[in-house]
Amino acid sequence: MAGPLGSACSSGSLSLPLRAGLCCSVTSLPGGAEARARPAGSTMSSESSKKRKPKVIRTDGVPAEGKRGKGDTDQDVRYYSEESEVDLRDPIKDYELYRETCQELQRLMAEIQELKSRGIKENASEIDERRVQSCVHFMTLKKLNRLAHIRLKKGRDQTHEAKQKVDAYHLQLQNLLYEVMHLQKEITKCLEFKSKHEEIELVSLEEFYKEAPPEISRPAITLNEPHQQTLARLDWELEQRKRLAEKYKECLTSKEKILKEIEVKKEYLSSLQPRLNSIMQASLPVQEYLFMPFDQAHKQYETARHLPPPLYVLFVQASAYGQACDKKLVVAIEGSVEEAKALYKPPEDSQDDESDSDAEEEQTTKRRRPTLGVQLDDKRKEMLKRHPLSVTLDLKCKDENVLHLTFYYLMNLNVMTVKAKVTTAVEMTTAISAGDLLSPDSLLNCLYPGDHGRKTPNPANQFQFDKVGILTLSDYVTELGHPYVWVQKLGGLHFPKDQPQHTVAADNSLSASHMELTVKLLRSRLQSRLALHKQFASLEHGVVPVSSECQQLFPTKIVSRLVKWTAIPYEDYAELPYTKDVIEAGLAEDTHLYYMALIERGTAKLQAAVVLNPGYSTLPPVFSLCLNWKGERNSSNDDNIRAMESEVNVYYKELWGPKPGYQLLTNQLQRLCMVLDVYLETEPHDPSVEGPKEFPQEKMCLRLVRGPLRLKPFKFNYPQGFFSHR
Amino acid sequence: PRNPPQSPVLEFWDPPQRFGGFWGVLGPPRPPNPPQISGWFWGYFGVFWGVLGCLGPPRPPNPPQDQWVALAGGDGAVRVLDLESGAFTAELRGHQDLVHVVALREQLPQVLSGGEDGTVRLWDLRTGSQVQLIEVHKYQECSRPQLGKWIRCLATESDWMVCGGGPALTLWHLRSVTPTTVFPLAPPQHHALFHQDMVLSGGVGPALHLLQLNGDVRGRVPVSPPALRSLCLHPRSPEHQVLTVGGNSPKIDVFTNLGYRAFSLTFT
């Protein structure tokens, strides 16, 4: 299309700025014309293209780039006459002209066409004529085109100018509006501005005017103008704050100073503590010298804090009693304090332990299942667990023998137990029969009547025992100690009989009320046992030891002798036929001690079965006699044997001897020998038997028989030395 | 039993015809005074002086109004105590040693006494003198020298007498003063009674012996005390037959049927 475009451009090129548009518009017009005229004017177009070629060189078209620069310069020089004409001519008329021209052109083309179709040679001149006319028309068209273009351009220019003005105004308007808005915003901002001064709490007006000095408050001005007033107030506020800030700084510094002083004094005090300790240490020898062991007592009280309540009560009461009444009573605490502290771990630890132990337990049950017996055993051990601390009481006697008592507390059962031990000043030769006398198991038996220490005194324990299959505490007493009732009383534990109580707490007054009596009983028990021990040693050798104060109870000459003294078990005692009365009377229980004595004179043998109550010598031993001499005589078939028994069993108070009466047993034995003598010597002579009496009468008797029972004279009278009836 | 003589010893007597229950309490010897005897019966209280010894059962003498007691004395004398006045009306001496037991004869105003010296003596209450002397231990049939010669138990009924102790228990005919039957009881007897056609006796050994007059042992009833000291019958009404026995034990046995022990009384 370069050809037609170039031609169009050449025909219709105008001013510079409208080149593109013009070129387009130009192309459209001639393009259309060209389109109609193409089939007919193909030669013409080629001709016109040839014609236009120099115009092409003149007017640079759009596609010809290289020629543009040249075209530009050319265009600057060019000026169309139509530019001036356009103002003069009427566009409507131009439009009419255009239409006419187009019609003419159409007519001419049609004629040409017609002519061409008739034949070429004839019509050549007509064709040329018409061609020339059409060319003129074309020229007119071109002019019209130019005019149109110029008009358009002018119109556009005008529009453009107007538009530009409008745009400028518009822009101005916009600017102004924008500024207005901006200013409005600023105004509102200013109006909304809250000055920080409003957040400050100022003193009230009255105060301000009162306090502020006049150069600040300036009442003349400020009263009228609120702004000035506020300013003044702010000034005053500022001044005040400055003053206060200074004060604050001063206070800070003084506080710092004081803190430093405090530090210094604290250090001084903390350095004092070790010095006091060293003084205490240094004073220990002085304490010992003066027999005032404060330090020791203090340490004891420290450990005492970890004692369980019953042991604590016991400790306190025993110490108090020892200090007040009994210098020979020494109280001490033994055991591991750390273990005691460990018992009272805080709950979080114990929870951790529980979870750990649960995990452990699970593990162990998975690995090996413990047998039921082992589990029960563990539970039993747990139930019978002792508190790690124990209280020891040492009772010293005048002869330097010591009774050591160790008191334990069974935590889960809430009972106390005791273990006893005796240390003697002199090594004692142990008589065979005296084996049980000082044994720890039975030493403290029946300190109070009926207090065997086999059963637990706490009735609630029975339910606990049932759970773990413990029948009775007596199986464990050798290991745990005896739970005597007096031990519980000393610890302040009182268990009302057969009524399980919720919790029995340790009671100081109960302990205090029993302390003195119990200590006295313990001492007398120890001493009586020791006395018996000595006596037994002598009895086993066949010698009845009679002290000088008791010599007046017996005649100088007693022929019957003790030949044997042995201890016998309870079962043997119970089997003897002549002891049934004693057993039936409840005087012989399995907690008592049993002995057999054999007294002989000539052919007569007197067997004496002795039951020794643990409460010797307050409670006398009971003798049962059996005489083997010409038959077996005992209390059921011989009234005199009964009388002999009553001499030792019933009239024992004469035989106590000097206080505290530990010689009762030996005096009783001596009396038995004496009455056997009397019995044998006062037997009536049997005329049927030949020969003299086996036992000639040597004792002086007033009467041989008396009373319906025909009793012999068994009572010895001092100092006359004869026997009479009671 | 085990009680020493310091505390009172009770002896029960069968209530005599005239008055109601009467029993005597042997009081403790209070040196230097001789022991006391206290006696009560339902009517009034009275305290009498007495001497240690066995108390014989009171029987009303011929005049029923008279009330007196014959007491066997430990000093060898038999005394008669008037219950109303409280004074001794007679003192019969003759025994060499202490008198163990007294018995009254029903028809005659006589008292029999047996003692440690082995004799049974008959006394006339009116004259106050010894009427007869029987030395029991001298009779071969009954004497048991190995046990002694003391007479501890004595009972009499019309012409018959039973006595024993060291010597064997023997039935005597008083008029002829001959021992007719010797009862085969080995241990010494402490108390004997005539009852209907039997002799009841008790002594050393826990048994009450029922003896027939011909000498057969009709029965041996076990009793609680190991030795019997005293037997007491309630003889009046035949339908209520009650026998109480006591001995050296805290129990007193009561028999409603002589064949067996009914129950025991105990001191608490």
CSV table of C-alpha atoms in Angstrom, one decimal, chain A residues 581-582 623 635-637 639 642 645-646 649-651 685-688 703 705-710 726, chain B residues 1-2 4-6 29 52 54 74 97-98 100 116 145-147 150 152 190 204 226-227 229 248-249:
chain,number,residue,atom,x,y,z
A,581,ASP,CA,-5.8,-74.5,145.9
A,582,VAL,CA,-3.3,-71.8,145.2
A,623,PHE,CA,4.2,-71.8,149.7
A,635,SER,CA,-2.7,-79.6,153.6
A,636,SER,CA,-5.7,-81.6,152.6
A,637,ASN,CA,-5.1,-84.4,155.0
A,639,ASP,CA,-4.2,-79.9,159.7
A,642,ARG,CA,-2.0,-76.4,156.8
A,645,GLU,CA,1.6,-73.2,155.4
A,646,SER,CA,-0.3,-70.5,157.2
A,649,ASN,CA,1.8,-67.6,153.9
A,650,VAL,CA,-0.5,-65.8,156.3
A,651,TYR,CA,1.9,-64.4,158.9
A,685,HIS,CA,5.2,-91.2,170.4
A,686,ASP,CA,3.7,-94.2,168.7
A,687,PRO,CA,3.8,-97.1,171.2
A,688,SER,CA,3.4,-99.7,168.6
A,703,ARG,CA,1.4,-77.4,175.2
A,705,VAL,CA,-1.9,-79.7,171.1
A,706,ARG,CA,-4.6,-77.1,171.3
A,707,GLY,CA,-7.9,-76.5,169.8
A,708,PRO,CA,-10.3,-78.7,167.9
A,709,LEU,CA,-7.8,-78.9,165.2
A,710,ARG,CA,-5.2,-80.2,167.6
A,726,ARG,CA,-1.1,-68.5,168.2
B,1,PRO,CA,-9.4,-73.2,156.2
B,2,ARG,CA,-6.8,-70.7,155.5
B,4,PRO,CA,-6.3,-68.0,160.9
B,5,PRO,CA,-8.2,-68.3,164.2
B,6,GLN,CA,-7.9,-64.6,164.5
B,29,PRO,CA,-8.6,-64.8,171.6
B,52,LEU,CA,-12.1,-71.7,173.9
B,54,CYS,CA,-16.1,-76.8,171.2
B,74,GLY,CA,-9.8,-75.8,176.4
B,97,ASP,CA,-6.3,-82.1,178.8
B,98,LEU,CA,-8.6,-80.0,176.8
B,100,HIS,CA,-12.9,-81.5,172.5
B,116,GLU,CA,-7.6,-84.9,174.3
B,145,PRO,CA,-2.2,-95.7,169.0
B,146,GLN,CA,-0.5,-94.5,165.9
B,147,LEU,CA,-3.0,-91.8,165.6
B,150,TRP,CA,-7.8,-88.1,171.5
B,152,ARG,CA,-12.8,-85.6,168.8
B,190,HIS,CA,-14.2,-85.2,163.6
B,204,VAL,CA,-10.2,-86.3,157.5
B,226,PRO,CA,-10.9,-81.9,152.0
B,227,ALA,CA,-11.8,-82.6,155.6
B,229,ARG,CA,-15.3,-80.6,160.8
B,248,ASN,CA,-11.5,-76.7,156.2
B,249,SER,CA,-12.6,-75.0,153.0
